[in-house]
Coordinates of C-alpha atoms in Angstrom, one line a residue:
Chain N
M1369 CA 24.7 -15.2 30.5
R1370 CA 21.6 -15.0 28.2
V1371 CA 23.7 -14.0 25.2
S1372 CA 25.9 -17.0 25.6
L1373 CA 22.9 -19.3 26.0
R1374 CA 21.4 -17.9 22.8
A1375 CA 24.7 -18.2 21.0
A1376 CA 24.9 -21.9 22.1
L1377 CA 21.4 -22.5 20.8
V1378 CA 22.2 -21.0 17.4
L1379 CA 25.4 -23.0 17.2
A1380 CA 23.6 -26.2 18.1
A1381 CA 21.0 -25.4 15.4
I1382 CA 23.7 -24.9 12.8
L1383 CA 25.5 -28.1 13.8
L1384 CA 22.2 -30.0 13.7
A1385 CA 21.5 -28.6 10.3
I1386 CA 24.8 -29.5 8.7
A1387 CA 25.2 -32.9 10.6
P1388 CA 23.4 -34.8 7.8
V1389 CA 25.7 -33.3 5.2
L1390 CA 28.8 -34.3 7.1
S1391 CA 27.5 -37.7 8.2
G1392 CA 27.6 -39.2 4.6
N1393 CA 25.1 -41.8 5.7
A1394 CA 22.3 -42.0 3.2
F1395 CA 19.7 -43.2 5.7
Y1396 CA 20.3 -40.2 8.0
Q1397 CA 20.3 -37.8 5.1
R1398 CA 16.9 -39.2 3.9
I1399 CA 15.5 -38.8 7.4
A1400 CA 16.9 -35.3 7.6
A1401 CA 15.1 -34.3 4.4
L1402 CA 11.9 -35.9 5.6
V1403 CA 12.2 -34.0 9.0
V1404 CA 12.4 -30.7 7.2
L1405 CA 9.6 -31.6 4.8
A1406 CA 7.3 -32.6 7.8
A1407 CA 8.4 -29.4 9.5
I1408 CA 7.2 -27.3 6.5
S1409 CA 3.7 -28.8 6.6
A1410 CA 3.4 -28.7 10.4
S1411 CA 4.6 -25.1 10.4
A1412 CA 2.1 -24.2 7.7
W1413 CA -0.7 -25.9 9.7
N1414 CA 0.5 -24.0 12.7
V1415 CA -0.4 -20.6 11.1
I1416 CA -4.1 -21.3 11.3
G1417 CA -4.2 -24.2 13.7
G1418 CA -1.7 -22.9 16.3
Y1419 CA -1.8 -19.1 16.1
G1420 CA -5.4 -18.9 15.0
G1421 CA -6.7 -21.8 17.2
Q1422 CA -8.7 -23.2 14.3
V1423 CA -7.8 -26.8 14.7
S1424 CA -8.0 -28.3 11.2
F1425 CA -7.8 -32.1 10.8
G1426 CA -8.3 -31.7 7.1
H1427 CA -5.0 -30.1 6.0
S1428 CA -4.3 -33.2 3.9
V1429 CA -6.6 -31.6 1.3
Y1430 CA -4.0 -29.0 0.7
F1431 CA -1.1 -31.4 0.9
G1432 CA -2.9 -33.7 -1.6
I1433 CA -3.7 -30.9 -4.0
G1434 CA 0.0 -29.9 -4.0
G1435 CA 1.2 -33.5 -4.6
Y1436 CA -1.3 -34.2 -7.3
A1437 CA -0.7 -30.8 -9.0
A1438 CA 3.0 -31.8 -9.3
L1439 CA 2.5 -35.3 -10.7
L1440 CA -0.4 -34.3 -12.9
S1441 CA 1.8 -31.6 -14.5
F1442 CA 4.2 -34.3 -15.3
T1443 CA 1.9 -37.1 -16.5
K1444 CA -0.6 -34.9 -18.3
L1445 CA 1.5 -32.0 -19.6
G1446 CA 5.0 -33.5 -19.6
L1447 CA 6.3 -30.7 -17.4
P1448 CA 8.8 -31.1 -14.6
P1449 CA 6.8 -32.0 -11.5
I1450 CA 7.9 -28.9 -9.6
A1451 CA 6.2 -26.8 -12.2
G1452 CA 2.9 -28.1 -10.6
A1453 CA 3.8 -26.5 -7.3
P1454 CA 2.6 -23.0 -8.2
L1455 CA -0.6 -24.5 -9.7
G1456 CA -1.2 -26.5 -6.5
M1457 CA -0.7 -23.3 -4.4
L1458 CA -3.1 -21.5 -6.6
A1459 CA -5.7 -24.2 -6.3
S1460 CA -5.2 -24.2 -2.5
L1461 CA -6.1 -20.5 -2.4
L1462 CA -9.2 -21.2 -4.4
L1463 CA -10.2 -24.0 -2.1
S1464 CA -9.5 -21.9 1.0
A1465 CA -11.9 -19.3 -0.2
I1466 CA -14.6 -21.8 -1.2
V1467 CA -14.4 -24.2 1.8
G1468 CA -12.8 -21.9 4.4
L1469 CA -15.5 -19.2 4.4
P1470 CA -18.5 -21.4 5.2
S1471 CA -16.5 -23.6 7.7
F1472 CA -15.3 -20.6 9.6
R1473 CA -18.8 -20.1 10.7
L1474 CA -18.3 -23.2 12.9
R1475 CA -16.4 -23.0 16.1
G1476 CA -14.2 -25.3 18.1
H1477 CA -14.9 -29.0 17.6
Y1478 CA -17.5 -28.4 15.0
F1479 CA -14.9 -26.7 12.8
S1480 CA -12.5 -29.6 13.3
M1481 CA -15.2 -32.1 12.4
A1482 CA -16.1 -30.2 9.2
T1483 CA -12.4 -30.2 8.1
I1484 CA -12.2 -34.0 8.7
A1485 CA -15.3 -34.4 6.5
I1486 CA -13.9 -32.2 3.7
A1487 CA -10.7 -34.2 3.7
A1488 CA -12.5 -37.5 3.6
L1489 CA -14.7 -36.3 0.8
A1490 CA -11.6 -35.2 -1.2
E1491 CA -9.9 -38.6 -0.7
L1492 CA -13.0 -40.4 -1.9
L1493 CA -13.4 -38.1 -5.0
V1494 CA -9.8 -38.6 -6.0
T1495 CA -9.9 -42.4 -5.4
N1496 CA -12.8 -42.6 -7.9
W1497 CA -11.3 -40.2 -10.4
G1498 CA -9.7 -42.3 -13.1
W1499 CA -8.2 -39.4 -15.0
A1500 CA -6.1 -38.5 -11.9
G1501 CA -4.9 -42.1 -11.4
G1502 CA -7.8 -43.3 -9.2
A1503 CA -6.9 -45.6 -6.4
I1504 CA -3.6 -46.5 -7.9
G1505 CA -2.1 -43.0 -7.9
L1506 CA 0.4 -41.2 -10.0
M1507 CA 4.1 -41.8 -10.7
G1508 CA 6.8 -39.1 -11.3
P1509 CA 9.5 -39.4 -14.0
A1510 CA 11.6 -42.6 -13.7
T1511 CA 14.8 -41.0 -15.0
P1512 CA 15.7 -37.3 -15.0
R1513 CA 14.9 -35.8 -18.4
S1514 CA 16.5 -32.5 -17.4
P1515 CA 17.8 -31.0 -14.1
A1516 CA 14.4 -29.3 -13.7
D1517 CA 12.9 -32.8 -12.9
L1518 CA 14.8 -32.5 -9.6
L1519 CA 15.6 -36.2 -9.5
F1520 CA 18.6 -36.9 -7.3
R1521 CA 20.0 -40.1 -6.0
S1522 CA 21.1 -38.5 -2.8
A1523 CA 18.7 -36.9 -0.4
L1524 CA 21.0 -34.0 0.3
P1525 CA 19.7 -31.7 -2.6
Y1526 CA 16.2 -32.2 -1.3
Y1527 CA 17.3 -31.4 2.1
A1528 CA 18.8 -28.2 0.9
I1529 CA 15.7 -27.2 -1.1
F1530 CA 13.4 -28.0 1.9
L1531 CA 15.5 -26.0 4.3
V1532 CA 15.2 -22.9 2.0
V1533 CA 11.4 -23.3 1.9
L1534 CA 11.2 -23.9 5.6
A1535 CA 13.3 -20.8 6.2
V1536 CA 11.0 -18.7 4.0
L1537 CA 7.9 -20.0 5.8
L1538 CA 9.3 -19.4 9.3
A1539 CA 10.4 -15.9 8.3
L1540 CA 6.9 -15.2 7.0
T1541 CA 5.4 -16.6 10.2
W1542 CA 7.8 -14.6 12.4
W1543 CA 6.8 -11.4 10.5
M1544 CA 3.1 -12.3 10.9
Q1545 CA 3.5 -13.1 14.6
R1546 CA 4.8 -9.6 15.2
S1547 CA 2.3 -7.8 13.0
R1548 CA -1.3 -6.8 13.5
M1549 CA -2.4 -10.0 11.7
G1550 CA -0.6 -12.1 14.4
F1551 CA -2.1 -10.2 17.3
Y1552 CA -5.6 -10.6 15.7
L1553 CA -5.1 -14.3 15.1
R1554 CA -4.1 -14.9 18.7
A1555 CA -6.9 -12.8 20.0
I1556 CA -9.4 -14.8 17.9
S1557 CA -7.9 -18.0 19.2
S1558 CA -8.7 -17.1 22.8
G1559 CA -12.0 -15.2 22.4
E1560 CA -13.8 -14.5 19.2
R1561 CA -16.5 -12.4 20.8
A1562 CA -14.1 -10.2 22.7
A1563 CA -11.8 -9.9 19.6
E1564 CA -14.7 -8.8 17.4
S1565 CA -15.8 -6.2 19.9
L1566 CA -12.4 -4.6 19.4
G1567 CA -12.9 -4.3 15.7
V1568 CA -11.1 -7.5 14.6
P1569 CA -12.4 -8.6 11.2
I1570 CA -12.8 -12.3 12.2
R1571 CA -13.5 -14.0 9.0
R1572 CA -11.1 -12.0 6.9
T1573 CA -8.2 -12.6 9.4
K1574 CA -8.9 -16.3 9.5
L1575 CA -9.1 -16.4 5.7
Y1576 CA -5.8 -14.7 5.2
A1577 CA -4.2 -17.1 7.7
L1578 CA -5.7 -20.0 5.8
F1579 CA -4.4 -18.7 2.5
L1580 CA -0.8 -18.7 3.9
S1581 CA -1.3 -22.0 5.7
G1582 CA -2.9 -23.8 2.8
A1583 CA -0.5 -22.5 0.2
F1584 CA 2.6 -23.7 2.1
T1585 CA 0.9 -27.1 2.9
A1586 CA 0.3 -27.5 -0.9
L1587 CA 3.9 -26.6 -1.6
A1588 CA 4.9 -29.3 1.0
G1589 CA 2.7 -31.7 -0.9
S1590 CA 4.4 -30.8 -4.2
L1591 CA 7.9 -31.2 -2.7
Y1592 CA 6.9 -34.6 -1.2
A1593 CA 5.7 -35.8 -4.7
V1594 CA 8.9 -34.5 -6.3
M1595 CA 11.1 -36.3 -3.9
I1596 CA 9.2 -39.6 -3.5
G1597 CA 8.0 -39.6 -7.2
F1598 CA 4.7 -41.2 -6.3
I1599 CA 1.4 -40.1 -4.8
D1600 CA -1.9 -41.9 -4.2
P1601 CA -5.1 -40.9 -2.4
D1602 CA -3.9 -42.2 0.9
S1603 CA -0.4 -40.6 0.9
G1604 CA -1.9 -37.4 -0.4
F1605 CA -5.3 -37.0 1.2
G1606 CA -5.3 -39.6 4.0
I1607 CA -6.3 -38.6 7.5
L1608 CA -2.9 -39.6 8.8
V1609 CA -1.3 -36.9 6.7
S1610 CA -3.4 -34.3 8.6
V1611 CA -2.8 -36.0 12.0
N1612 CA 0.9 -35.9 11.4
M1613 CA 0.8 -32.1 11.1
V1614 CA -1.4 -31.7 14.2
V1615 CA 0.6 -34.0 16.4
M1616 CA 4.0 -32.5 15.4
A1617 CA 2.8 -29.0 16.0
A1618 CA 1.1 -29.9 19.3
L1619 CA 4.1 -31.9 20.6
G1620 CA 6.5 -29.0 19.9
G1621 CA 4.1 -26.3 20.8
A1622 CA 1.3 -25.0 18.7
G1623 CA 1.3 -21.3 18.2
T1624 CA 5.0 -21.0 18.7
L1625 CA 7.5 -20.3 15.9
F1626 CA 9.8 -23.3 16.3
G1627 CA 7.3 -25.7 17.9
P1628 CA 6.3 -27.6 14.8
L1629 CA 10.0 -28.0 13.7
A1630 CA 10.9 -29.4 17.2
G1631 CA 8.0 -31.8 16.9
A1632 CA 9.2 -33.0 13.4
I1633 CA 12.7 -33.5 14.7
I1634 CA 11.4 -35.8 17.4
L1635 CA 8.6 -37.6 15.5
V1636 CA 9.9 -38.2 12.0
P1637 CA 13.0 -40.2 13.1
L1638 CA 10.8 -42.1 15.5
E1639 CA 8.5 -43.1 12.7
E1640 CA 11.3 -43.9 10.2
T1641 CA 13.2 -46.0 12.7
T1642 CA 10.2 -48.0 13.8
N1643 CA 9.4 -48.6 10.1
A1644 CA 13.0 -49.7 9.4
V1645 CA 13.2 -51.9 12.5
L1646 CA 9.8 -53.5 12.3
G1647 CA 9.5 -53.6 8.6
G1648 CA 6.3 -53.3 6.6
G1649 CA 4.2 -55.2 9.1
G1650 CA 5.2 -52.7 11.9
S1651 CA 4.4 -49.5 9.9
G1652 CA 1.5 -48.9 12.3
A1653 CA 3.8 -48.8 15.3
A1654 CA 4.5 -45.1 14.9
Y1655 CA 0.8 -44.4 15.1
V1656 CA 0.5 -46.3 18.4
A1657 CA 3.2 -44.0 19.6
Y1658 CA 1.3 -41.0 18.3
G1659 CA -1.8 -42.0 20.2
I1660 CA 0.2 -42.3 23.4
I1661 CA 1.8 -38.9 22.7
I1662 CA -1.5 -37.2 22.2
M1663 CA -2.8 -38.6 25.5
L1664 CA 0.3 -37.6 27.4
L1665 CA 0.2 -34.1 25.9
A1666 CA -3.5 -33.6 26.7
R1667 CA -3.0 -34.8 30.3
F1668 CA 0.4 -33.2 31.2
S1669 CA 1.4 -30.5 28.8
P1670 CA -1.3 -29.0 26.6
G1671 CA 1.2 -26.3 25.5
G1672 CA 3.5 -28.9 24.0
L1673 CA 7.2 -29.0 24.8
A1674 CA 7.4 -25.2 24.4
Q1675 CA 5.6 -25.0 27.7
W1676 CA 8.8 -26.3 29.4
V1677 CA 11.2 -23.8 27.8
P1678 CA 11.9 -21.1 30.3
R1679 CA 10.7 -17.7 29.1
P1680 CA 12.6 -14.6 29.9
S1681 CA 11.2 -13.0 33.0
A1682 CA 9.1 -9.8 32.7
E1683 CA 11.9 -7.7 34.1
K1684 CA 14.4 -8.9 31.5
R1685 CA 11.9 -8.4 28.7
V1686 CA 11.3 -4.8 29.8
R1687 CA 15.0 -4.2 30.1
R1688 CA 15.6 -5.6 26.6
A1689 CA 12.7 -3.5 25.2
A1690 CA 14.1 -0.3 26.7
Chain S
M1200 CA -28.0 12.7 19.8
L1201 CA -25.0 10.4 19.8
L1202 CA -27.0 7.2 20.1
E1203 CA -30.7 6.7 19.4
A1204 CA -32.4 3.4 19.8
S1205 CA -36.1 3.3 19.1
G1206 CA -38.7 0.6 19.5
I1207 CA -36.1 -2.2 20.0
V1208 CA -37.6 -5.6 20.2
K1209 CA -35.5 -8.8 20.6
A1210 CA -37.4 -12.0 20.6
F1211 CA -36.1 -15.5 21.3
G1212 CA -38.9 -17.7 19.9
S1213 CA -42.1 -16.4 21.6
F1214 CA -40.2 -14.8 24.5
R1215 CA -39.5 -11.1 24.1
A1216 CA -36.3 -10.3 26.1
V1217 CA -36.5 -6.7 25.0
D1218 CA -40.0 -5.5 24.3
G1219 CA -40.0 -2.1 22.7
A1220 CA -37.2 -0.2 24.5
D1221 CA -36.1 3.3 23.6
L1222 CA -33.0 5.2 24.5
A1223 CA -31.6 8.6 23.5
L1224 CA -28.1 9.4 24.5
A1225 CA -26.5 12.9 24.3
E1226 CA -22.9 13.4 23.7
N1227 CA -20.7 13.2 26.8
E1228 CA -23.5 11.9 28.9
L1229 CA -23.0 9.2 31.6
L1230 CA -26.1 7.1 31.6
G1231 CA -26.9 4.3 34.0
L1232 CA -28.9 1.3 33.1
I1233 CA -30.4 -0.7 36.0
G1234 CA -33.0 -3.4 36.5
P1235 CA -33.5 -6.7 38.2
N1236 CA -31.9 -9.9 36.9
G1237 CA -33.6 -11.0 33.7
A1238 CA -35.0 -7.6 32.9
G1239 CA -33.4 -7.6 29.5
K1240 CA -30.6 -5.2 30.2
S1241 CA -27.9 -7.4 28.8
T1242 CA -29.8 -8.3 25.7
F1243 CA -30.6 -4.6 25.1
F1244 CA -26.9 -3.9 25.7
N1245 CA -25.9 -6.5 23.2
C1246 CA -28.2 -5.0 20.6
L1247 CA -26.6 -1.6 21.2
A1248 CA -23.1 -3.1 20.8
G1249 CA -24.0 -4.9 17.5
E1250 CA -23.7 -8.3 19.0
A1251 CA -27.3 -9.2 18.8
R1252 CA -29.5 -8.1 15.9
P1253 CA -32.8 -6.6 17.1
T1254 CA -36.0 -8.3 15.8
R1255 CA -37.5 -4.9 15.4
G1256 CA -36.5 -1.3 15.8
T1257 CA -33.6 0.9 14.7
I1258 CA -30.4 2.1 16.3
R1259 CA -28.7 5.2 15.0
F1260 CA -25.2 6.1 16.0
R1261 CA -24.2 9.7 15.0
G1262 CA -27.2 9.7 12.7
E1263 CA -26.1 6.5 10.9
D1264 CA -28.3 3.4 10.9
V1265 CA -26.1 0.7 12.6
T1266 CA -28.9 -1.7 13.5
M1267 CA -27.6 -4.5 11.4
L1268 CA -23.9 -3.9 11.6
S1269 CA -21.5 -6.3 13.2
S1270 CA -19.8 -5.6 16.5
A1271 CA -16.5 -5.1 14.6
A1272 CA -18.2 -2.4 12.5
H1273 CA -19.5 -0.8 15.7
A1274 CA -15.9 -0.7 17.1
R1275 CA -14.7 0.9 13.9
L1276 CA -17.4 3.6 14.1
G1277 CA -16.3 4.4 17.7
L1278 CA -18.7 2.3 19.8
A1279 CA -16.8 0.0 22.2
R1280 CA -17.9 -2.3 25.0
T1281 CA -16.7 -4.4 27.9
F1282 CA -18.0 -7.8 29.0
Q1283 CA -19.6 -8.8 32.3
V1284 CA -17.3 -11.8 32.4
P1285 CA -14.1 -10.5 31.0
V1286 CA -12.3 -12.6 28.5
V1287 CA -8.5 -12.1 28.4
F1288 CA -6.5 -13.1 25.4
A1289 CA -4.5 -15.9 27.0
G1290 CA -0.9 -16.4 26.0
M1291 CA -0.5 -12.6 25.6
S1292 CA 0.8 -10.1 28.0
V1293 CA -1.3 -7.3 29.4
R1294 CA 0.3 -4.8 27.0
E1295 CA -0.3 -7.2 24.0
N1296 CA -3.9 -7.5 25.0
V1297 CA -4.3 -3.8 24.8
M1298 CA -2.4 -3.6 21.6
V1299 CA -5.1 -5.8 20.0
G1300 CA -7.5 -2.9 20.6
A1301 CA -4.9 -0.2 19.6
F1302 CA -4.3 -1.9 16.2
L1303 CA -7.8 -0.7 15.1
R1304 CA -6.6 2.9 14.6
H1305 CA -2.8 2.2 14.4
P1306 CA -1.9 -0.6 12.0
A1307 CA 1.8 -0.1 12.6
R1308 CA 3.2 -2.2 15.5
H1309 CA 5.2 0.5 17.2
R1310 CA 2.4 3.0 17.0
A1311 CA 0.0 0.4 18.5
A1312 CA 2.5 -0.2 21.3
E1313 CA 2.7 3.5 22.0
K1314 CA -1.0 3.8 22.2
A1315 CA -1.2 0.7 24.4
D1316 CA 1.3 2.2 26.8
E1317 CA -0.6 5.4 27.0
V1318 CA -3.8 3.6 27.8
L1319 CA -2.0 1.3 30.3
E1320 CA -0.7 4.5 32.0
F1321 CA -4.2 6.0 32.1
T1322 CA -5.9 2.9 33.5
G1323 CA -3.2 2.3 36.1
L1324 CA -2.1 -1.0 34.5
A1325 CA 1.4 0.2 33.5
A1326 CA 3.1 -1.7 36.2
Q1327 CA 1.6 -5.0 35.0
A1328 CA 2.3 -4.3 31.3
E1329 CA 4.5 -7.4 30.9
T1330 CA 2.4 -9.7 33.1
P1331 CA 0.7 -12.6 31.3
A1332 CA -2.9 -11.4 31.1
S1333 CA -4.2 -14.7 32.4
A1334 CA -2.4 -14.1 35.7
L1335 CA -4.7 -11.1 36.5
G1336 CA -7.4 -11.4 39.1
T1337 CA -11.1 -10.3 38.6
A1338 CA -10.4 -6.6 39.2
G1339 CA -7.4 -6.6 36.9
R1340 CA -9.3 -8.5 34.2
K1341 CA -12.1 -6.0 34.3
R1342 CA -9.7 -3.1 34.2
L1343 CA -7.9 -4.8 31.3
G1344 CA -11.2 -5.1 29.5
I1345 CA -11.8 -1.4 29.9
A1346 CA -8.2 -0.6 28.7
R1347 CA -8.6 -2.7 25.6
A1348 CA -11.9 -1.0 24.7
L1349 CA -10.3 2.4 25.4
A1350 CA -7.4 1.6 23.0
T1351 CA -9.9 1.5 20.1
E1352 CA -10.4 5.2 20.8
P1353 CA -14.2 5.1 21.2
L1354 CA -16.6 8.0 21.3
L1355 CA -19.0 5.8 23.3
L1356 CA -18.1 3.1 25.8
L1357 CA -20.6 0.6 27.0
L1358 CA -19.6 -0.9 30.4
D1359 CA -21.4 -4.1 31.3
E1360 CA -21.2 -4.5 35.1
A1361 CA -17.7 -3.3 35.3
L1362 CA -17.9 -3.2 39.1
A1363 CA -19.7 -6.4 39.9
G1364 CA -17.6 -8.9 41.9
L1365 CA -15.1 -6.3 43.1
T1366 CA -14.1 -5.6 46.7
S1367 CA -15.1 -2.2 48.1
A1368 CA -11.6 -0.9 47.7
E1369 CA -11.5 -2.0 44.1
V1370 CA -15.0 -0.5 43.5
E1371 CA -13.5 2.9 44.6
G1372 CA -10.7 2.5 42.1
A1373 CA -13.1 1.6 39.3
I1374 CA -15.5 4.5 40.1
E1375 CA -12.5 6.8 39.9
L1376 CA -11.5 5.3 36.6
V1377 CA -14.9 5.6 35.1
S1378 CA -15.1 9.3 36.2
R1379 CA -11.7 10.0 34.5
I1380 CA -12.9 8.3 31.3
H1381 CA -16.0 10.5 31.4
A1382 CA -13.8 13.6 32.0
R1383 CA -11.9 12.8 28.8
G1384 CA -15.1 13.5 26.9
I1385 CA -16.1 9.9 26.3
T1386 CA -19.8 9.1 26.5
L1387 CA -20.6 6.2 28.8
V1388 CA -23.5 3.8 29.4
V1389 CA -23.0 1.7 32.6
V1390 CA -25.0 -1.3 33.4
E1391 CA -24.8 -1.8 37.2
H1392 CA -26.4 -3.6 40.1
I1393 CA -25.0 -1.6 42.9
M1394 CA -27.4 1.3 43.5
E1395 CA -24.8 3.3 45.4
V1396 CA -22.5 3.3 42.4
I1397 CA -25.3 4.6 40.2
H1398 CA -26.0 7.3 42.6
R1399 CA -22.4 8.5 42.7
L1400 CA -21.6 8.1 39.0
T1401 CA -24.6 9.1 36.9
Q1402 CA -27.0 12.0 36.4
R1403 CA -29.6 10.0 34.5
V1404 CA -30.8 6.4 34.9
L1405 CA -33.0 4.1 32.9
V1406 CA -34.8 1.4 34.8
F1407 CA -35.5 -1.8 32.9
N1408 CA -38.1 -4.4 33.8
Q1409 CA -39.5 -7.2 31.7
G1410 CA -37.9 -5.9 28.5
R1411 CA -39.2 -2.3 28.9
V1412 CA -38.0 1.0 30.3
I1413 CA -40.3 1.5 33.3
A1414 CA -38.7 4.7 34.6
E1415 CA -36.2 7.3 33.7
G1416 CA -34.7 10.2 35.6
T1417 CA -32.0 11.2 38.1
P1418 CA -31.0 8.4 40.5
A1419 CA -32.9 10.1 43.3
E1420 CA -36.1 10.3 41.2
V1421 CA -36.0 6.7 40.1
T1422 CA -35.4 5.3 43.5
A1423 CA -38.5 7.2 44.7
D1424 CA -40.6 5.9 41.8
A1425 CA -43.3 3.5 42.9
A1426 CA -42.9 1.2 39.9
V1427 CA -39.2 0.9 40.4
I1428 CA -39.6 0.1 44.1
E1429 CA -42.0 -2.6 43.3
A1430 CA -40.0 -4.1 40.4
Y1431 CA -36.6 -3.8 41.8
L1432 CA -36.0 -2.4 45.2
G1433 CA -39.2 -3.5 46.8
R1434 CA -38.5 -7.1 46.1
R1435 CA -35.1 -6.9 47.6
A1436 CA -36.4 -5.0 50.6
R1437 CA -39.0 -7.7 51.2
R1438 CA -36.2 -10.4 50.9
L1439 CA -34.2 -8.5 53.5
A1440 CA -37.1 -8.1 55.8
R1441 CA -37.6 -11.9 55.9

């Protein structure tokens, strides 16, 4: 019975994954690519925010660094934008070490507030930094100079690339979740004092999680810039970029492997459809919906949708383990 | 001496919660720590566990100065503790909770799981291994706290009111568990309110009052001590007489 249920789920996932390819509808294909892209950043946020319980509202910093690294590589060095991705990831590691260590001294809401401040500061700095495009932002290549520019008319190639990155990230997260690191992160999330008394190196564990989380958020930013071909302070460092990640992860289930993906599958189409239906003037409608979702989650289902997924009973888990 | 604390002072502003306390603990001893509420037991305890840094004084564990080390470093050296109000790692099963402790000496997952199962067996939690830890009651949570600490394979275990808030049947079970831990060769310090428990468990007791050790000896000796009666038992007796 359970085996058939699991097989059905896998089958459904495969169908869902290839549906955009089969549909041939450019609008759906674009949405599918954006869903996977959002799932990458939300899943990356989930490593430190979900498993580690360190609710960052400043992950747009990493996203923006990735996006700007890509388009700065193009505008300043003439490289294909994707060449900026490793640079962005490297910069995110550096930033994690510089900003992460002191902010990890703060707990709970104070940590969240510090991350908001850092992101706001980054947005302000970039807006006033003429060399990096200032308030106007940066453009990617208008026409492909080589295949390495990753400039495609169809959204499908992006969809494929994003799926591969998401698969790598989820595999890393799965591995982490089962390892000592994952246990330590979850322990820290529910009680730092108790975790530390068991020998858990609090700051080192959080820092490693932030490295993984920040690097993949930066990669998501680079991929976004490659696909959209444009980045400005708001689309890179804006608070809504961070809020997106948090809401998606929270809706699907923070601290679960597939929660952020589930959140992205629900929210991105919602946002894109309201944008398409209501036009430019209605672009805020999705955020009204976000606000409502946050309130409903906080009131009825703090564990996200994952809370409603039936877990195998204790007996069955023992039997399977044996 | 396994653990030696000398001249420990812990001040919060002008208030000295611990005011020059000493303690010397031999290997495989089971020491009781008693005193009225607010006597500074918990603060002293936190200093020993590395959770609070003493304002003055030194603490040596196996000859090494550990005064300024973190509680994580204490755990690595073999000094574990439990909490008066036990915190369970929510969202994890009982076994997974214990594995967090076991990972300290066994970084590989399957070895940590084996160690956890051994500790669960020893502490009588094996039947609840798969239960979500947050579903446990007070007695279960306290037991889980002890199991987690034991999984770090400590030489010295500090138990902070491990028996408070338990029913009398549960107290019996906990006393039995503490005795078995002691029989394993683990040195113990127990902070306790229940005098009867101290009588049954320990050979030596320190009595705390106003941040100082006011008496020391066997449970029988300290209960006969005039200073102790006045500081601790006397006050309660007076309250009962009223």
